[in-house]
CSV table of C-alpha atoms and ligand atoms in Angstrom, one decimal:
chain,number,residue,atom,x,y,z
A,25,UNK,CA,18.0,18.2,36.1
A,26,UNK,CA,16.3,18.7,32.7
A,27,UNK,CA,13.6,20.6,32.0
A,28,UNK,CA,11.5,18.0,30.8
A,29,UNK,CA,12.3,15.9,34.0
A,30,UNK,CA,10.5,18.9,35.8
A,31,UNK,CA,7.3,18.6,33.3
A,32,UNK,CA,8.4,20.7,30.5
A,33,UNK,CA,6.6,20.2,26.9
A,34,UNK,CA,6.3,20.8,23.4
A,35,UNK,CA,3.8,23.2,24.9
A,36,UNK,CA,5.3,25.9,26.8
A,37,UNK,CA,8.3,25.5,24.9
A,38,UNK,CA,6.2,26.8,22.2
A,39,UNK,CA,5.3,30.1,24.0
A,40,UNK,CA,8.5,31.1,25.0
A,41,UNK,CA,10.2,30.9,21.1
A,42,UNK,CA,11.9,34.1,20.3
A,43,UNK,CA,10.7,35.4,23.6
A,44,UNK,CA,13.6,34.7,26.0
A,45,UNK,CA,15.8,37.9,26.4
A,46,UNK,CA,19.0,37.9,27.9
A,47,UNK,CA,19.0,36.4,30.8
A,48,UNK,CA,15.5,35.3,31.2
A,49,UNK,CA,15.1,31.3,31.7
A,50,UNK,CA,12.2,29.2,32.2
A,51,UNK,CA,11.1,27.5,35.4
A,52,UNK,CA,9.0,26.0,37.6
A,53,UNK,CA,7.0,27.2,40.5
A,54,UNK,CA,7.6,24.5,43.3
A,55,UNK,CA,5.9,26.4,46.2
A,56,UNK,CA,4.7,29.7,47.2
A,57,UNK,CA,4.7,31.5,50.6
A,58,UNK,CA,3.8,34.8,51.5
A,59,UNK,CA,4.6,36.1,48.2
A,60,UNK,CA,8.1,34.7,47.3
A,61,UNK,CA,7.8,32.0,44.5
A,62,UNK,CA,10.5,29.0,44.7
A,63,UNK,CA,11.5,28.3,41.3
A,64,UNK,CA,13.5,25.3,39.9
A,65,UNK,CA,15.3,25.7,36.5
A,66,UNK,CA,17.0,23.4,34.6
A,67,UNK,CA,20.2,24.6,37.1
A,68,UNK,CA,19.3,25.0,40.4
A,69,UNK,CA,16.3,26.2,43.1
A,70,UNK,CA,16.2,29.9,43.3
A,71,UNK,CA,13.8,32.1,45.2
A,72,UNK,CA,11.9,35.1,43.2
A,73,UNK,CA,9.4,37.8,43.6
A,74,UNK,CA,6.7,38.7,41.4
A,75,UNK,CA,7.1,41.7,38.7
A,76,UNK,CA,4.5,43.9,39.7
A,77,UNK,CA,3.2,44.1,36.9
A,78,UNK,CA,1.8,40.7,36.9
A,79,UNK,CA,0.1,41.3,40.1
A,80,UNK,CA,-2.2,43.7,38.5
A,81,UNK,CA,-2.9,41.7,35.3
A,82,UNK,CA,-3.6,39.1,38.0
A,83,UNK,CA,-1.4,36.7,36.6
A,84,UNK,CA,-0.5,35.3,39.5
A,85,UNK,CA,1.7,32.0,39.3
A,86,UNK,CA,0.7,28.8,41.7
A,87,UNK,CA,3.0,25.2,42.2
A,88,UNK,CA,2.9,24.1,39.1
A,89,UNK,CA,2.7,27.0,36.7
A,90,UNK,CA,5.8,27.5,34.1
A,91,UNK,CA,7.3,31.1,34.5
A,92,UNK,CA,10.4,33.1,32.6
A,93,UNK,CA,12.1,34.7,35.4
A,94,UNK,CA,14.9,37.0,35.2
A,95,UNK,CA,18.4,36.3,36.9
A,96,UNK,CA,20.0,38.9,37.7
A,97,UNK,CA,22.6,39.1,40.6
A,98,UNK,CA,20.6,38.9,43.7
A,99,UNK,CA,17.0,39.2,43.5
A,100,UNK,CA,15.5,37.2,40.7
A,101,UNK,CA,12.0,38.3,39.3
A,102,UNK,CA,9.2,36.6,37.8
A,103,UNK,CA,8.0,38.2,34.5
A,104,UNK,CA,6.2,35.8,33.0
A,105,UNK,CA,3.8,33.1,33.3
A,106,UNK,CA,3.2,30.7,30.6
A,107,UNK,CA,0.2,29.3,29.5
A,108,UNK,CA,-0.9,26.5,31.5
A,109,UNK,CA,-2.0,23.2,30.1
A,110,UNK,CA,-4.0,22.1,32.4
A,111,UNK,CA,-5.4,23.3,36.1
A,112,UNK,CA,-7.6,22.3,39.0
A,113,UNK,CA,-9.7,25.5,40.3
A,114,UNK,CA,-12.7,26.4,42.6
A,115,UNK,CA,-14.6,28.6,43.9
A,116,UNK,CA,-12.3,30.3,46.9
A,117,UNK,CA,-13.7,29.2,50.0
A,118,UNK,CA,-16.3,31.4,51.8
A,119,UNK,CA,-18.7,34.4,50.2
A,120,UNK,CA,-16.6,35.9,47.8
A,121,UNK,CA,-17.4,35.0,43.9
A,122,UNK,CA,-13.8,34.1,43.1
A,123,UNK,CA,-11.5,31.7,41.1
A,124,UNK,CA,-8.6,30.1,43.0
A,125,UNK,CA,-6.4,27.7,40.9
A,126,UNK,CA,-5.4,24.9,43.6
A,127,UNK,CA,-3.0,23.3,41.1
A,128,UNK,CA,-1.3,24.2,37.1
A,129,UNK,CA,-0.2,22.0,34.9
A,130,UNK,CA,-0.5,18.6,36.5
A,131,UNK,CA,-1.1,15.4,34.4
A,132,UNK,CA,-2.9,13.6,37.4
A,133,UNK,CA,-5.0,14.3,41.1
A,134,UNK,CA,-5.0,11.7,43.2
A,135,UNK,CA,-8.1,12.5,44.8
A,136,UNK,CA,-7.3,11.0,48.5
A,137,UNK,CA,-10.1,9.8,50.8
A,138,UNK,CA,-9.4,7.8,54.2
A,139,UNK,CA,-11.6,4.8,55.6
A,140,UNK,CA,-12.2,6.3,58.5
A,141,UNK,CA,-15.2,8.5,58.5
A,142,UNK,CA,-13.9,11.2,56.2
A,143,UNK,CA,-15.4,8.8,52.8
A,144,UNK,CA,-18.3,10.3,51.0
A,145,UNK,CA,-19.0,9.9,47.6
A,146,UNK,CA,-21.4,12.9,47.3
A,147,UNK,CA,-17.9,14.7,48.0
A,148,UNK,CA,-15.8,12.2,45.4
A,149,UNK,CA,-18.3,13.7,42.6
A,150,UNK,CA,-17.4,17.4,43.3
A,151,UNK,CA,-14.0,16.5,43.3
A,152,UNK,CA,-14.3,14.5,40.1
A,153,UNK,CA,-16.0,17.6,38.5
A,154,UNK,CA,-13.2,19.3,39.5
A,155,UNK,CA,-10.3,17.8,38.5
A,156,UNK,CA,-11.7,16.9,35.0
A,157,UNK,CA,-12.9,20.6,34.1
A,158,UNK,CA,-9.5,21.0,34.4
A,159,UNK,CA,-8.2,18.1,32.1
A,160,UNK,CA,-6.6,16.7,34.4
A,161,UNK,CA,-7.0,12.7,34.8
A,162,UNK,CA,-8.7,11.4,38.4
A,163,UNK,CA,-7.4,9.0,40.2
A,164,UNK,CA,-9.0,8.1,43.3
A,165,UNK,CA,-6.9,6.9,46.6
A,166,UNK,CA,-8.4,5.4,49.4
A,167,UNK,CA,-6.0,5.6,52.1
A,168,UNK,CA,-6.1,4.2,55.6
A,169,UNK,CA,-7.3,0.4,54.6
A,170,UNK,CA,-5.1,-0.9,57.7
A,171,UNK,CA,-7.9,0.8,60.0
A,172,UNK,CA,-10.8,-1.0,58.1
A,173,UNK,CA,-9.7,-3.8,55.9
A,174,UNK,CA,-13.3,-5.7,55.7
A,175,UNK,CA,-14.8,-2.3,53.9
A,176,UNK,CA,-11.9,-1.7,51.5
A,177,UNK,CA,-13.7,-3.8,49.0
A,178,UNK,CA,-16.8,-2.4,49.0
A,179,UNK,CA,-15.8,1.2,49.4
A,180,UNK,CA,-13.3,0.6,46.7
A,181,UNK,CA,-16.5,-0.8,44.5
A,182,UNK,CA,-18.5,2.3,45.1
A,183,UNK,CA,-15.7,4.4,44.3
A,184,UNK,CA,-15.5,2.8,40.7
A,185,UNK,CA,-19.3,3.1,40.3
A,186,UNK,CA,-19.4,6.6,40.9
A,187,UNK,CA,-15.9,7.4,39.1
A,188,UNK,CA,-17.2,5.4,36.1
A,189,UNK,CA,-13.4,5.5,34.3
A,190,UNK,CA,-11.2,6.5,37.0
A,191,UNK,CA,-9.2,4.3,38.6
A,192,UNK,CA,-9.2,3.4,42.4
A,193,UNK,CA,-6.6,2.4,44.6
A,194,UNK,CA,-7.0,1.3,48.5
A,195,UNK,CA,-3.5,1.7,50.1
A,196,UNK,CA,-2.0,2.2,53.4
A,197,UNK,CA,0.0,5.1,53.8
A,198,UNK,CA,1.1,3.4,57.6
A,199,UNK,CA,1.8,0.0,56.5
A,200,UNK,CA,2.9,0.7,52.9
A,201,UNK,CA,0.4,-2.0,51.5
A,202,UNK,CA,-1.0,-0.9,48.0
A,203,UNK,CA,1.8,1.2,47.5
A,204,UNK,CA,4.0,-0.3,45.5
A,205,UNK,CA,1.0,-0.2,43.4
A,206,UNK,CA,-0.4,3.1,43.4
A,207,UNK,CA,3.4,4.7,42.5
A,208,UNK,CA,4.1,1.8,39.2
A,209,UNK,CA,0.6,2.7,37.9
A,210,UNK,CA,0.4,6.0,38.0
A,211,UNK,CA,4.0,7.6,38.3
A,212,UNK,CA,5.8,8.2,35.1
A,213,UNK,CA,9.3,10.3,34.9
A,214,UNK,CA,8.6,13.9,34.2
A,215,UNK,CA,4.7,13.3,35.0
A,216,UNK,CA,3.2,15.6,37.7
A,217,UNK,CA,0.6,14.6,40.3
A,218,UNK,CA,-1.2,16.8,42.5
A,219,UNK,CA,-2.4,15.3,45.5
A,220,UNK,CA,-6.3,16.6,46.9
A,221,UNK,CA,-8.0,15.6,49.7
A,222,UNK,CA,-10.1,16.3,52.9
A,223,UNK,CA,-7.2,17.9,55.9
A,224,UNK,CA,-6.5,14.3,57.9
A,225,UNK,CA,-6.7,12.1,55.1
A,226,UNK,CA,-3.1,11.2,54.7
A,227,UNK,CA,-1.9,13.7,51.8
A,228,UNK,CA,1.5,14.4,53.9
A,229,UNK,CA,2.0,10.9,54.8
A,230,UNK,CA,1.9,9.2,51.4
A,231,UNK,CA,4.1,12.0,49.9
A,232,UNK,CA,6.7,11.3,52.8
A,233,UNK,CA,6.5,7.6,52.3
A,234,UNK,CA,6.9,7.7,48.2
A,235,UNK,CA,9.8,10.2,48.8
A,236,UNK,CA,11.4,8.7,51.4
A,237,UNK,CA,12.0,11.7,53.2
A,238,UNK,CA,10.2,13.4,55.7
A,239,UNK,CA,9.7,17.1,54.1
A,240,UNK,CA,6.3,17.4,54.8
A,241,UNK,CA,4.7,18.0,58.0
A,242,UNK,CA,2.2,15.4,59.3
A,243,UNK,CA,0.1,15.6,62.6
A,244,UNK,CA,-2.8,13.5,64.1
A,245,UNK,CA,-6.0,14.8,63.6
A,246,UNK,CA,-8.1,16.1,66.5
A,247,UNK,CA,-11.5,14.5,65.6
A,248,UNK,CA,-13.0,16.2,69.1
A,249,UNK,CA,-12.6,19.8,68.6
A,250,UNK,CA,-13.7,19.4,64.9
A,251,UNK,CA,-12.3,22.4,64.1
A,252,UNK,CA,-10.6,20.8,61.0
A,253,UNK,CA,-7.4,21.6,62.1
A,254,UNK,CA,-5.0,21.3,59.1
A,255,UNK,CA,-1.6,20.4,59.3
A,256,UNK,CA,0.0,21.6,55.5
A,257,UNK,CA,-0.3,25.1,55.2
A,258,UNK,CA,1.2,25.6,51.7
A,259,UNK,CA,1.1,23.5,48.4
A,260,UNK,CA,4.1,22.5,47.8
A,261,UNK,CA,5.9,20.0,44.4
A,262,UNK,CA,8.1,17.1,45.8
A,263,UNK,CA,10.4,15.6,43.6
A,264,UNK,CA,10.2,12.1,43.5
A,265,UNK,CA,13.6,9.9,42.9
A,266,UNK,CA,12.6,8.2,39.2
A,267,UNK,CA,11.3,11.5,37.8
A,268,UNK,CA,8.0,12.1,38.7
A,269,UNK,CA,6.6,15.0,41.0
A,270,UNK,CA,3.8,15.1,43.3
A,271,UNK,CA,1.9,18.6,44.7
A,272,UNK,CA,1.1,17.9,48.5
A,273,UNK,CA,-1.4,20.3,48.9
A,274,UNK,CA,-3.5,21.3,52.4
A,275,UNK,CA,-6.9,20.2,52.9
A,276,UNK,CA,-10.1,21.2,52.0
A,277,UNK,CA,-12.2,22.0,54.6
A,278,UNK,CA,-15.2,22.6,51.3
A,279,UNK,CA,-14.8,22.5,47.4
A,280,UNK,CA,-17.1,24.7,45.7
A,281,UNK,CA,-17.3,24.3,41.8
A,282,UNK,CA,-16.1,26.7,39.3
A,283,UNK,CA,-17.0,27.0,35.8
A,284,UNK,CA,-17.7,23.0,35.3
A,285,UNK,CA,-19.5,21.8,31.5
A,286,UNK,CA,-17.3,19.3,30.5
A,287,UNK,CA,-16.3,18.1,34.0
A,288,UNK,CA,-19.8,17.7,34.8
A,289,UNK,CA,-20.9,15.8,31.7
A,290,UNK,CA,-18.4,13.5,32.4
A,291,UNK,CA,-18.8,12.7,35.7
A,292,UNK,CA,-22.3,12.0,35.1
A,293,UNK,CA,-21.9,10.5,31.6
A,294,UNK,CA,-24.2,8.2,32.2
A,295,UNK,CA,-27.5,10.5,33.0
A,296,UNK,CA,-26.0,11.9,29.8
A,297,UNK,CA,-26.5,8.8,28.2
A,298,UNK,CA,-30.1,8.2,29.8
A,299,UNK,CA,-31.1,11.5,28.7
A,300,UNK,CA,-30.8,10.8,25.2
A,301,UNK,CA,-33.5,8.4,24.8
A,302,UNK,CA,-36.0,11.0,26.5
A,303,UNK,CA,-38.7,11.9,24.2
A,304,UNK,CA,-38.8,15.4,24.7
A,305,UNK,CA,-34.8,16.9,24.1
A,306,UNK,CA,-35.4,19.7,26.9
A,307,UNK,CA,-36.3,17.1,29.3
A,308,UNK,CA,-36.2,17.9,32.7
A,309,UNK,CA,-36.4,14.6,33.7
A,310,UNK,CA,-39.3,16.0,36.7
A,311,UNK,CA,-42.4,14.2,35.9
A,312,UNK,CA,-42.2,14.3,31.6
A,313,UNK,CA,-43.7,11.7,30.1
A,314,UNK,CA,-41.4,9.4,28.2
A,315,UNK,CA,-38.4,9.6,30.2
A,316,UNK,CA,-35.5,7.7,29.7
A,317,UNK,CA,-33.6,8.6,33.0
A,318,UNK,CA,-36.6,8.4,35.5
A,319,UNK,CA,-37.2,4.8,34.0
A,320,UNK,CA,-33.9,4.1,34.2
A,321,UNK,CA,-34.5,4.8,38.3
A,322,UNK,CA,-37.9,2.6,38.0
A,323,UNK,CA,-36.5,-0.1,36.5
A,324,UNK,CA,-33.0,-0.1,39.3
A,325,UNK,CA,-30.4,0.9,37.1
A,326,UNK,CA,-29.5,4.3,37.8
A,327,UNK,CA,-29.0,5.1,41.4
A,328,UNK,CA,-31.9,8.0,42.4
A,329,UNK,CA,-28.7,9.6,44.7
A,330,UNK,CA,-27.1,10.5,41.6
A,331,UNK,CA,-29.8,12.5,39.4
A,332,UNK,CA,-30.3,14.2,42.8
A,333,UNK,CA,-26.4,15.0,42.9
A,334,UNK,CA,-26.3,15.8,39.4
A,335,UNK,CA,-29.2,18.4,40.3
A,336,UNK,CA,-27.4,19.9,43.0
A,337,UNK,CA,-24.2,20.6,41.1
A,338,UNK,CA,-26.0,22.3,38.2
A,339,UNK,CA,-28.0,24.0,40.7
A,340,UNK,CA,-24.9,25.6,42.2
A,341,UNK,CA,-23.3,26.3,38.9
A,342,UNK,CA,-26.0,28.0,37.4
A,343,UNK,CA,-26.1,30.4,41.0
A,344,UNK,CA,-22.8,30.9,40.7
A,345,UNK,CA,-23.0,32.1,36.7
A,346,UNK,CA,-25.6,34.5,38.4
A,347,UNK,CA,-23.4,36.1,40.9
A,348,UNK,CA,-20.6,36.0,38.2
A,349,UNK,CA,-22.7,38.4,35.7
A,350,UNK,CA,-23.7,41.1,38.7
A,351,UNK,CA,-20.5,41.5,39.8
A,352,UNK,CA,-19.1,41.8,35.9
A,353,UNK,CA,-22.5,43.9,35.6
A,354,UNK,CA,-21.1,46.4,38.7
A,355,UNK,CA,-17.5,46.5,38.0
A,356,UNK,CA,-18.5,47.4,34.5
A,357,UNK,CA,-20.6,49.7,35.8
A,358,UNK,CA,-18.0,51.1,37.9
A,359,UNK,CA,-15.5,51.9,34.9
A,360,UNK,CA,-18.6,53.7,33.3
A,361,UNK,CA,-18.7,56.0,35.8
A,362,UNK,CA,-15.7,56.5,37.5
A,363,UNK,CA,-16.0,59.7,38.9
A,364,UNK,CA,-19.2,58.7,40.4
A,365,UNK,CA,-17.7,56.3,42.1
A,366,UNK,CA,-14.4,57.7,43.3
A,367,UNK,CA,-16.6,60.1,46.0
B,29,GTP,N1,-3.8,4.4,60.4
B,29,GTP,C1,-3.4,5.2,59.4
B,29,GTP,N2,-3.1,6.4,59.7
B,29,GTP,C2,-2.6,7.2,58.7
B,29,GTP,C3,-2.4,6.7,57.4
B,29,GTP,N3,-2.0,7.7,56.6
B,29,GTP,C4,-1.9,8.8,57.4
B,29,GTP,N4,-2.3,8.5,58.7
B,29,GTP,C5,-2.3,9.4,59.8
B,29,GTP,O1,-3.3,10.4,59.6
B,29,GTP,C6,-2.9,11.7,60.2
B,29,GTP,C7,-3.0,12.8,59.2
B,29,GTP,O2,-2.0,12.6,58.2
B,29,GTP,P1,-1.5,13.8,57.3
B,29,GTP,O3,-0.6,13.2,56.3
B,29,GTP,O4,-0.9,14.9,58.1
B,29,GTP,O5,-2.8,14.3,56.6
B,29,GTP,P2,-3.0,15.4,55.5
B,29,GTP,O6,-4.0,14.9,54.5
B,29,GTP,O7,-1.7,15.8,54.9
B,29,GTP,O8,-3.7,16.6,56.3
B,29,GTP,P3,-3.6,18.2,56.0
B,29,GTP,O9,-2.2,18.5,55.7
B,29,GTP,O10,-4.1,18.8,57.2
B,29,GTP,O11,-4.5,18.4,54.8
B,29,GTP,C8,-1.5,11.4,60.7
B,29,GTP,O12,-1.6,11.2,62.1
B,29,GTP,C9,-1.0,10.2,60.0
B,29,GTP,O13,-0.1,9.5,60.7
B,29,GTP,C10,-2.7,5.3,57.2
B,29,GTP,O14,-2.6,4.8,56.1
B,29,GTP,N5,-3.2,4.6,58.2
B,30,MG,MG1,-0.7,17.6,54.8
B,31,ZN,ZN1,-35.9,12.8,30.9
């Protein structure tokens, strides 16, 4: 297989010029589990570990990233990870003021939400935030459309208003209608996808039934318990015959933002738009007078839901960039006064 088959560019190739020693080789991470990498390389699948090193930089590789690993006999190492191109991160779930990358250096998310129950557009606009910070393109996938066929059209409608550019698709991951569709539009040899959604929604399912195979674990959801039970425990790249790779990836039980400007002016481009007609440029868009978005709400063009979502998400950003600086504020602290703190 050739590297570029795997996703290789221009771009890492780039990084790694005069860099390879002896028997270092570039590769990609295809999964991850409790702390041995599996790597592809232009030759084969090889397991590795992570240089030590790298742990303590933090440089810590995900499905997806580009590494140089080291070949060597038995054990091969990880020594480097390349600059990504692109990435899908949030906030790690729970308390802790933390980036997690979910997925590096994928061309396309197919964000994937199911018609039954588990649709909300107030979650589609996190996600879309998301997965453009990142550069990464959104493609949105409504799944399931054999359980409701007489909403598909209208769900698929609000999709495109609140995805504005992004392209929806209403498939059936049990029937196989839509498919044929989704994979000709928007699989390309040597393109990677990764593959986001709510736990139940049919990630597993439509990986299985685009590779053929059935390497990824799928299970019926337990709506009772609503314990959110998920099935995939591990993100993981498929290889799909033709060239192109998908990331299954386990649900998301929440998706907190992380760092999100351009993401977020894109997703609501069009309050964006509104807000340059407001007479006063600081515009809150509250109460001023001369307001271009709270007319545009008036008159029935823009939808009140999203200035309120819009609101929300900047909200959470901007408490976020507050917990960010005191916790840069102590550990800087900390490394003032190490002794102090080593009692
Ligand atoms: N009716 C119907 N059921 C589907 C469809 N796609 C998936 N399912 C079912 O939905 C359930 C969950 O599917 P999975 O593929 O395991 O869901 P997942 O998104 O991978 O879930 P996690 O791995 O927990 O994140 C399974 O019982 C599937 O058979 C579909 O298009 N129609
Ligand atoms: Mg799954
Ligand atoms: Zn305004």
């Amino acid at each position: 297989m050739s590297l570029s088959a795997l996703g290789w560019t221009p771009f890492f190739e780039s990084q790694i010029e005069g860099a390879t020693r002896e028997g270092q080789v570039p590769a990609r991470v295809m999964a991850e589990e409790g702390g041995l990498f599996r790597l592809s390389t232009e030759d084969t699948e090889l397991e590795a570990r992570l240089r030590g090193r790298l742990r303590h930089t933090g440089e810590i590789p995900v499905a997806g990233d580009w590494v140089l690993a080291s070949i060597t006999g038995g054990a091969s190492m990880i020594e480097r990870v390349l600059e990504r191109r692109t990435q899908i991160a949030r906030k790690v779930a729970g308390q802790r003021v933390d980036e997690q990358v979910l997925a590096a250096n994928v061309d396309a998310a197919w964000i994937v939400m199911a018609l039954d129950g588990d649709f909300s557009l107030r979650r589609l606009e996190r996600y879309l935030v998301t997965v453009r910070e990142g550069g990464v393109e959104p493609v949105i996938v409504l799944n399931k459309c054999d359980l409701d066929g007489a909403m598909v059209e209208a769900r698929s409608d609000e999709c495109r208003r609140t995805a504005i550019d992004a392209r929806v698709f209403a498939v059936s991951a049990a029937s196989g209608a839509g498919m044929a569709c989704l994979v000709a539009e928007t699989m390309t040899p040597g393109r990677t996808i990764a593959v986001l959604g709510s736990s139940g929604v049919g990630k597993s399912t439509l990986v299985n039934m685009i590779s053929g195979r059935s390497d990824r674990a799928t299970d019926a959801v337990r709506a009772s318990d609503g314990t959110g039970r998920h099935t995939t425990s591990g993100r993981a790249i498929v290889r799909i015959e033709g060239g192109s790779l998908l990331v299954d990836t386990p649900g998301l039980r929440e998706l907190q933002l992380w760092e999100s400007s351009s993401g977020l002016e894109a997703t609501f481009s069009e309050i964006g738009e509104l807000a340059s007609a407001c007479r006063f440029r600081d515009c809150r868009h509250e109460r001023e007078p001369g307001c271009a978005v709270l007319e545009a709400i008036e008159a029935g063009i823009l939808d009140p839901s999203r200035l309120r979502s819009w609101r929300a998400l900047e909200r959470e950003l901007a408490r976020l960039e507050r917990k960010r600086e005191a916790s840069t504020r102590a550990s800087l602290r900390r490394s003032r006064n190490p002794r102090k703190n080593a009692r």
